Amino acid sequence: MEKMPVFIKIDEYKDVLTLVQDLQSKSQEAKALLQKIVDLKNSEDTELESWRMGLEDIEAKIQTLTNALQDPKQ
Amino acid sequence: MKKRKIPVKKKRAQKKSEPYYVSLQDPKDVYKCFLECTHGYLTSLKQFEKVKKLSIQKKELSSEFIKLVTQIASAVNTLNKKLPKHKISTKKFEKTIAQPKPVVQKVNTSRAMSELEKLEHELAEIESKLGNL
């Protein structure tokens, strides 16, 4: 396709410029928000992982308790 | 005063539930283990509260993000309207535009477009336009 010049009316041009600036600021805002969501997700993942490890620890302790109660000293 | 008779069944039950003593090898260890278990469960509950809070925050941020993206999309639409339109009269463009049309018509006749279908349609249109540039 040939590159053709495009002419825009001045009043429209001002509107377009404002819109583009608005878009730019909004996309930056969205980027920051997304980063916040990613951070939250990461901390949620960390919490879940430590939760899982804690439960594994409890499981092992319950096993120890069960062993102690099931095989008492005769 | 009348003496109350204990029923025979109750007497038997009392006999059956005689205390039974078990010696533990290391009672201190068992007690410690029990306490640690309780501590672990309480920590789990505390962690659950944290995760719940994080999840709520994430949901709020996500809805805020969706709002923002919708605003961006409408701004892009407005921008598209503001920009002058010019026809691209290449044969390639006409051909590729003609292809997705029947699919759109089918969707319109069968049922109302869902939000996802609308977005997919818009995406397909933009992709075909981009492909022709």
PDB file of C-alpha atoms in Angstrom:
ATOM      1  CA  MET A   1       0.000   0.000   0.000  1.00  0.00           C
ATOM      2  CA  GLU A   2       1.201   3.494  -0.795  1.00  0.00           C
ATOM      3  CA  LYS A   3       1.956   5.853   2.043  1.00  0.00           C
ATOM      4  CA  MET A   4      -0.510   8.694   1.737  1.00  0.00           C
ATOM      5  CA  PRO A   5      -0.592  11.809   3.915  1.00  0.00           C
ATOM      6  CA  VAL A   6      -3.607  12.125   6.198  1.00  0.00           C
ATOM      7  CA  PHE A   7      -4.980  15.541   7.095  1.00  0.00           C
ATOM      8  CA  ILE A   8      -6.818  16.147  10.341  1.00  0.00           C
ATOM      9  CA  LYS A   9      -8.850  19.228  11.255  1.00  0.00           C
ATOM     10  CA  ILE A  10      -7.167  21.334  13.927  1.00  0.00           C
ATOM     11  CA  ASP A  11      -9.990  21.109  16.503  1.00  0.00           C
ATOM     12  CA  GLU A  12     -10.157  17.341  15.983  1.00  0.00           C
ATOM     13  CA  TYR A  13      -6.396  17.214  16.184  1.00  0.00           C
ATOM     14  CA  LYS A  14      -6.459  18.775  19.650  1.00  0.00           C
ATOM     15  CA  ASP A  15      -9.052  16.242  20.733  1.00  0.00           C
ATOM     16  CA  VAL A  16      -6.945  13.450  19.297  1.00  0.00           C
ATOM     17  CA  LEU A  17      -3.876  14.684  21.151  1.00  0.00           C
ATOM     18  CA  THR A  18      -5.796  14.849  24.437  1.00  0.00           C
ATOM     19  CA  LEU A  19      -7.159  11.385  23.808  1.00  0.00           C
ATOM     20  CA  VAL A  20      -3.707   9.987  23.080  1.00  0.00           C
ATOM     21  CA  GLN A  21      -2.328  11.539  26.255  1.00  0.00           C
ATOM     22  CA  ASP A  22      -5.268  10.146  28.188  1.00  0.00           C
ATOM     23  CA  LEU A  23      -4.623   6.731  26.674  1.00  0.00           C
ATOM     24  CA  GLN A  24      -0.980   6.924  27.608  1.00  0.00           C
ATOM     25  CA  SER A  25      -1.701   7.783  31.243  1.00  0.00           C
ATOM     26  CA  LYS A  26      -4.427   5.126  31.454  1.00  0.00           C
ATOM     27  CA  SER A  27      -2.176   2.437  30.050  1.00  0.00           C
ATOM     28  CA  GLN A  28       0.527   3.392  32.549  1.00  0.00           C
ATOM     29  CA  GLU A  29      -2.072   3.185  35.308  1.00  0.00           C
ATOM     30  CA  ALA A  30      -3.138  -0.237  34.036  1.00  0.00           C
ATOM     31  CA  LYS A  31       0.474  -1.375  33.968  1.00  0.00           C
ATOM     32  CA  ALA A  32       0.988  -0.309  37.593  1.00  0.00           C
ATOM     33  CA  LEU A  33      -2.257  -2.000  38.610  1.00  0.00           C
ATOM     34  CA  LEU A  34      -1.243  -5.201  36.878  1.00  0.00           C
ATOM     35  CA  GLN A  35       2.085  -5.132  38.677  1.00  0.00           C
ATOM     36  CA  LYS A  36       0.216  -4.796  41.980  1.00  0.00           C
ATOM     37  CA  ILE A  37      -1.937  -7.798  41.044  1.00  0.00           C
ATOM     38  CA  VAL A  38       1.179  -9.810  40.145  1.00  0.00           C
ATOM     39  CA  ASP A  39       2.781  -8.862  43.491  1.00  0.00           C
ATOM     40  CA  LEU A  40      -0.359  -9.902  45.343  1.00  0.00           C
ATOM     41  CA  LYS A  41      -0.467 -13.182  43.448  1.00  0.00           C
ATOM     42  CA  ASN A  42       3.167 -13.846  44.313  1.00  0.00           C
ATOM     43  CA  SER A  43       2.623 -13.187  48.008  1.00  0.00           C
ATOM     44  CA  GLU A  44      -0.513 -15.346  47.870  1.00  0.00           C
ATOM     45  CA  ASP A  45       1.553 -18.147  46.316  1.00  0.00           C
ATOM     46  CA  THR A  46       4.201 -17.768  49.022  1.00  0.00           C
ATOM     47  CA  GLU A  47       1.522 -17.938  51.723  1.00  0.00           C
ATOM     48  CA  LEU A  48      -0.032 -21.026  50.141  1.00  0.00           C
ATOM     49  CA  GLU A  49       3.355 -22.719  49.915  1.00  0.00           C
ATOM     50  CA  SER A  50       4.133 -22.045  53.570  1.00  0.00           C
ATOM     51  CA  TRP A  51       0.616 -23.240  54.397  1.00  0.00           C
ATOM     52  CA  ARG A  52       1.303 -26.503  52.570  1.00  0.00           C
ATOM     53  CA  MET A  53       4.628 -26.940  54.374  1.00  0.00           C
ATOM     54  CA  GLY A  54       2.987 -26.219  57.736  1.00  0.00           C
ATOM     55  CA  LEU A  55       0.330 -28.855  57.061  1.00  0.00           C
ATOM     56  CA  GLU A  56       3.006 -31.393  56.109  1.00  0.00           C
ATOM     57  CA  ASP A  57       4.756 -30.638  59.387  1.00  0.00           C
ATOM     58  CA  ILE A  58       1.507 -31.158  61.301  1.00  0.00           C
ATOM     59  CA  GLU A  59       0.916 -34.416  59.443  1.00  0.00           C
ATOM     60  CA  ALA A  60       4.335 -35.704  60.523  1.00  0.00           C
ATOM     61  CA  LYS A  61       3.663 -34.687  64.125  1.00  0.00           C
ATOM     62  CA  ILE A  62       0.296 -36.416  64.131  1.00  0.00           C
ATOM     63  CA  GLN A  63       2.038 -39.526  62.855  1.00  0.00           C
ATOM     64  CA  THR A  64       4.503 -39.308  65.764  1.00  0.00           C
ATOM     65  CA  LEU A  65       1.588 -38.871  68.191  1.00  0.00           C
ATOM     66  CA  THR A  66      -0.250 -41.827  66.683  1.00  0.00           C
ATOM     67  CA  ASN A  67       2.844 -43.994  66.926  1.00  0.00           C
ATOM     68  CA  ALA A  68       3.374 -43.013  70.552  1.00  0.00           C
ATOM     69  CA  LEU A  69      -0.242 -43.766  71.472  1.00  0.00           C
ATOM     70  CA  GLN A  70      -0.577 -46.953  69.467  1.00  0.00           C
ATOM     71  CA  ASP A  71       2.643 -48.565  70.649  1.00  0.00           C
ATOM     72  CA  PRO A  72       2.779 -47.796  74.358  1.00  0.00           C
ATOM     73  CA  LYS A  73       5.408 -49.299  76.641  1.00  0.00           C
ATOM     74  CA  GLN A  74       4.245 -52.718  77.866  1.00  0.00           C
TER      75      GLN A  74
ATOM     76  CA  MET B   1     -36.389 -42.341 101.421  1.00  0.00           C
ATOM     77  CA  LYS B   2     -36.523 -44.663  98.488  1.00  0.00           C
ATOM     78  CA  LYS B   3     -33.332 -46.135  97.201  1.00  0.00           C
ATOM     79  CA  ARG B   4     -32.942 -45.834  93.522  1.00  0.00           C
ATOM     80  CA  LYS B   5     -31.932 -49.011  91.819  1.00  0.00           C
ATOM     81  CA  ILE B   6     -29.257 -48.787  89.183  1.00  0.00           C
ATOM     82  CA  PRO B   7     -30.404 -50.642  86.106  1.00  0.00           C
ATOM     83  CA  VAL B   8     -28.434 -53.773  85.221  1.00  0.00           C
ATOM     84  CA  LYS B   9     -27.472 -52.442  81.805  1.00  0.00           C
ATOM     85  CA  LYS B  10     -25.944 -49.330  83.376  1.00  0.00           C
ATOM     86  CA  LYS B  11     -23.984 -51.443  85.807  1.00  0.00           C
ATOM     87  CA  ARG B  12     -22.557 -53.467  82.934  1.00  0.00           C
ATOM     88  CA  ALA B  13     -21.649 -50.315  81.091  1.00  0.00           C
ATOM     89  CA  GLN B  14     -19.874 -49.010  84.150  1.00  0.00           C
ATOM     90  CA  LYS B  15     -17.914 -52.240  84.367  1.00  0.00           C
ATOM     91  CA  LYS B  16     -16.969 -52.038  80.706  1.00  0.00           C
ATOM     92  CA  SER B  17     -15.667 -48.498  80.908  1.00  0.00           C
ATOM     93  CA  GLU B  18     -13.061 -49.232  83.508  1.00  0.00           C
ATOM     94  CA  PRO B  19     -10.039 -46.999  83.183  1.00  0.00           C
ATOM     95  CA  TYR B  20      -7.195 -48.407  81.186  1.00  0.00           C
ATOM     96  CA  TYR B  21      -3.760 -47.006  81.740  1.00  0.00           C
ATOM     97  CA  VAL B  22      -1.133 -46.838  79.066  1.00  0.00           C
ATOM     98  CA  SER B  23       2.441 -45.968  79.803  1.00  0.00           C
ATOM     99  CA  LEU B  24       4.047 -43.657  77.317  1.00  0.00           C
ATOM    100  CA  GLN B  25       7.746 -43.971  76.577  1.00  0.00           C
ATOM    101  CA  ASP B  26       8.336 -40.255  76.540  1.00  0.00           C
ATOM    102  CA  PRO B  27       5.279 -38.349  77.821  1.00  0.00           C
ATOM    103  CA  LYS B  28       7.036 -35.024  77.651  1.00  0.00           C
ATOM    104  CA  ASP B  29       7.689 -35.570  73.965  1.00  0.00           C
ATOM    105  CA  VAL B  30       4.102 -36.624  73.322  1.00  0.00           C
ATOM    106  CA  TYR B  31       2.775 -33.565  75.085  1.00  0.00           C
ATOM    107  CA  LYS B  32       5.206 -31.375  73.162  1.00  0.00           C
ATOM    108  CA  CYS B  33       4.084 -32.983  69.917  1.00  0.00           C
ATOM    109  CA  PHE B  34       0.443 -32.385  70.814  1.00  0.00           C
ATOM    110  CA  LEU B  35       1.114 -28.745  71.615  1.00  0.00           C
ATOM    111  CA  GLU B  36       3.048 -28.296  68.384  1.00  0.00           C
ATOM    112  CA  CYS B  37       0.156 -29.790  66.432  1.00  0.00           C
ATOM    113  CA  THR B  38      -2.267 -27.350  68.015  1.00  0.00           C
ATOM    114  CA  HIS B  39       0.147 -24.531  67.326  1.00  0.00           C
ATOM    115  CA  GLY B  40       0.435 -25.672  63.707  1.00  0.00           C
ATOM    116  CA  TYR B  41      -3.338 -25.721  63.246  1.00  0.00           C
ATOM    117  CA  LEU B  42      -3.714 -22.283  64.720  1.00  0.00           C
ATOM    118  CA  THR B  43      -0.944 -20.983  62.449  1.00  0.00           C
ATOM    119  CA  SER B  44      -2.781 -22.556  59.502  1.00  0.00           C
ATOM    120  CA  LEU B  45      -5.944 -20.710  60.452  1.00  0.00           C
ATOM    121  CA  LYS B  46      -3.977 -17.488  60.729  1.00  0.00           C
ATOM    122  CA  GLN B  47      -2.479 -18.108  57.297  1.00  0.00           C
ATOM    123  CA  PHE B  48      -5.938 -18.774  55.917  1.00  0.00           C
ATOM    124  CA  GLU B  49      -7.040 -15.340  57.103  1.00  0.00           C
ATOM    125  CA  LYS B  50      -4.017 -13.813  55.375  1.00  0.00           C
ATOM    126  CA  VAL B  51      -4.696 -15.673  52.131  1.00  0.00           C
ATOM    127  CA  LYS B  52      -8.361 -14.654  52.299  1.00  0.00           C
ATOM    128  CA  LYS B  53      -7.378 -11.013  52.717  1.00  0.00           C
ATOM    129  CA  LEU B  54      -4.922 -11.213  49.818  1.00  0.00           C
ATOM    130  CA  SER B  55      -7.506 -12.882  47.637  1.00  0.00           C
ATOM    131  CA  ILE B  56     -10.065 -10.148  48.373  1.00  0.00           C
ATOM    132  CA  GLN B  57      -7.482  -7.466  47.583  1.00  0.00           C
ATOM    133  CA  LYS B  58      -6.609  -9.249  44.338  1.00  0.00           C
ATOM    134  CA  LYS B  59     -10.273  -9.429  43.331  1.00  0.00           C
ATOM    135  CA  GLU B  60     -10.741  -5.727  43.997  1.00  0.00           C
ATOM    136  CA  LEU B  61      -7.654  -4.832  41.992  1.00  0.00           C
ATOM    137  CA  SER B  62      -8.720  -7.132  39.175  1.00  0.00           C
ATOM    138  CA  SER B  63     -12.121  -5.479  38.878  1.00  0.00           C
ATOM    139  CA  GLU B  64     -10.411  -2.079  38.945  1.00  0.00           C
ATOM    140  CA  PHE B  65      -8.073  -3.294  36.209  1.00  0.00           C
ATOM    141  CA  ILE B  66     -10.990  -4.499  34.083  1.00  0.00           C
ATOM    142  CA  LYS B  67     -12.680  -1.110  34.502  1.00  0.00           C
ATOM    143  CA  LEU B  68      -9.501   0.628  33.384  1.00  0.00           C
ATOM    144  CA  VAL B  69      -9.076  -1.635  30.372  1.00  0.00           C
ATOM    145  CA  THR B  70     -12.699  -0.989  29.388  1.00  0.00           C
ATOM    146  CA  GLN B  71     -12.038   2.752  29.630  1.00  0.00           C
ATOM    147  CA  ILE B  72      -8.945   2.324  27.444  1.00  0.00           C
ATOM    148  CA  ALA B  73     -10.947   0.343  24.892  1.00  0.00           C
ATOM    149  CA  SER B  74     -13.637   3.028  24.709  1.00  0.00           C
ATOM    150  CA  ALA B  75     -10.943   5.727  24.398  1.00  0.00           C
ATOM    151  CA  VAL B  76      -9.377   3.798  21.521  1.00  0.00           C
ATOM    152  CA  ASN B  77     -12.808   3.575  19.891  1.00  0.00           C
ATOM    153  CA  THR B  78     -13.289   7.324  20.242  1.00  0.00           C
ATOM    154  CA  LEU B  79      -9.838   7.872  18.815  1.00  0.00           C
ATOM    155  CA  ASN B  80     -10.707   5.645  15.904  1.00  0.00           C
ATOM    156  CA  LYS B  81     -13.803   7.734  15.232  1.00  0.00           C
ATOM    157  CA  LYS B  82     -11.856  10.977  15.454  1.00  0.00           C
ATOM    158  CA  LEU B  83      -9.248   9.868  12.950  1.00  0.00           C
ATOM    159  CA  PRO B  84     -10.133  10.365   9.292  1.00  0.00           C
ATOM    160  CA  LYS B  85     -11.253   7.307   7.443  1.00  0.00           C
ATOM    161  CA  HIS B  86      -9.662   6.324   4.200  1.00  0.00           C
ATOM    162  CA  LYS B  87     -10.416   3.323   2.091  1.00  0.00           C
ATOM    163  CA  ILE B  88      -7.767   0.751   1.445  1.00  0.00           C
ATOM    164  CA  SER B  89      -8.493  -0.442  -2.029  1.00  0.00           C
ATOM    165  CA  THR B  90      -6.205  -3.384  -2.448  1.00  0.00           C
ATOM    166  CA  LYS B  91      -7.601  -6.691  -3.654  1.00  0.00           C
ATOM    167  CA  LYS B  92      -5.917  -8.589  -0.827  1.00  0.00           C
ATOM    168  CA  PHE B  93      -7.802  -6.562   1.780  1.00  0.00           C
ATOM    169  CA  GLU B  94     -11.173  -7.175   0.142  1.00  0.00           C
ATOM    170  CA  LYS B  95     -10.523 -10.895  -0.025  1.00  0.00           C
ATOM    171  CA  THR B  96      -9.599 -11.288   3.618  1.00  0.00           C
ATOM    172  CA  ILE B  97     -12.484  -9.134   4.771  1.00  0.00           C
ATOM    173  CA  ALA B  98     -14.902 -11.245   2.778  1.00  0.00           C
ATOM    174  CA  GLN B  99     -13.845 -14.447   4.532  1.00  0.00           C
ATOM    175  CA  PRO B 100     -14.958 -13.801   8.141  1.00  0.00           C
ATOM    176  CA  LYS B 101     -18.329 -12.311   7.099  1.00  0.00           C
ATOM    177  CA  PRO B 102     -20.330 -15.557   6.852  1.00  0.00           C
ATOM    178  CA  VAL B 103     -19.252 -16.589  10.356  1.00  0.00           C
ATOM    179  CA  VAL B 104     -20.506 -13.309  11.810  1.00  0.00           C
ATOM    180  CA  GLN B 105     -23.850 -13.668  10.053  1.00  0.00           C
ATOM    181  CA  LYS B 106     -24.264 -17.192  11.396  1.00  0.00           C
ATOM    182  CA  VAL B 107     -23.648 -16.057  14.928  1.00  0.00           C
ATOM    183  CA  ASN B 108     -26.124 -13.202  14.578  1.00  0.00           C
ATOM    184  CA  THR B 109     -28.906 -15.430  13.342  1.00  0.00           C
ATOM    185  CA  SER B 110     -28.433 -18.284  15.794  1.00  0.00           C
ATOM    186  CA  ARG B 111     -28.147 -16.380  19.054  1.00  0.00           C
ATOM    187  CA  ALA B 112     -27.206 -13.067  20.553  1.00  0.00           C
ATOM    188  CA  MET B 113     -23.468 -12.446  20.716  1.00  0.00           C
ATOM    189  CA  SER B 114     -21.912 -12.924  24.087  1.00  0.00           C
ATOM    190  CA  GLU B 115     -19.281 -10.503  25.328  1.00  0.00           C
ATOM    191  CA  LEU B 116     -16.504 -12.960  24.494  1.00  0.00           C
ATOM    192  CA  GLU B 117     -17.808 -13.532  20.979  1.00  0.00           C
ATOM    193  CA  LYS B 118     -17.998  -9.789  20.403  1.00  0.00           C
ATOM    194  CA  LEU B 119     -14.412  -9.383  21.518  1.00  0.00           C
ATOM    195  CA  GLU B 120     -13.308 -12.316  19.362  1.00  0.00           C
ATOM    196  CA  HIS B 121     -15.070 -10.781  16.385  1.00  0.00           C
ATOM    197  CA  GLU B 122     -13.448  -7.404  16.973  1.00  0.00           C
ATOM    198  CA  LEU B 123     -10.063  -9.061  17.364  1.00  0.00           C
ATOM    199  CA  ALA B 124     -10.496 -11.008  14.133  1.00  0.00           C
ATOM    200  CA  GLU B 125     -11.422  -7.806  12.317  1.00  0.00           C
ATOM    201  CA  ILE B 126      -8.390  -5.948  13.639  1.00  0.00           C
ATOM    202  CA  GLU B 127      -6.102  -8.880  12.895  1.00  0.00           C
ATOM    203  CA  SER B 128      -7.318  -9.034   9.308  1.00  0.00           C
ATOM    204  CA  LYS B 129      -6.812  -5.286   8.979  1.00  0.00           C
ATOM    205  CA  LEU B 130      -3.311  -5.602  10.411  1.00  0.00           C
ATOM    206  CA  GLY B 131      -2.547  -8.477   8.083  1.00  0.00           C
ATOM    207  CA  ASN B 132      -3.396  -6.324   5.113  1.00  0.00           C
ATOM    208  CA  LEU B 133      -1.254  -3.386   6.068  1.00  0.00           C
TER     209      LEU B 133
END
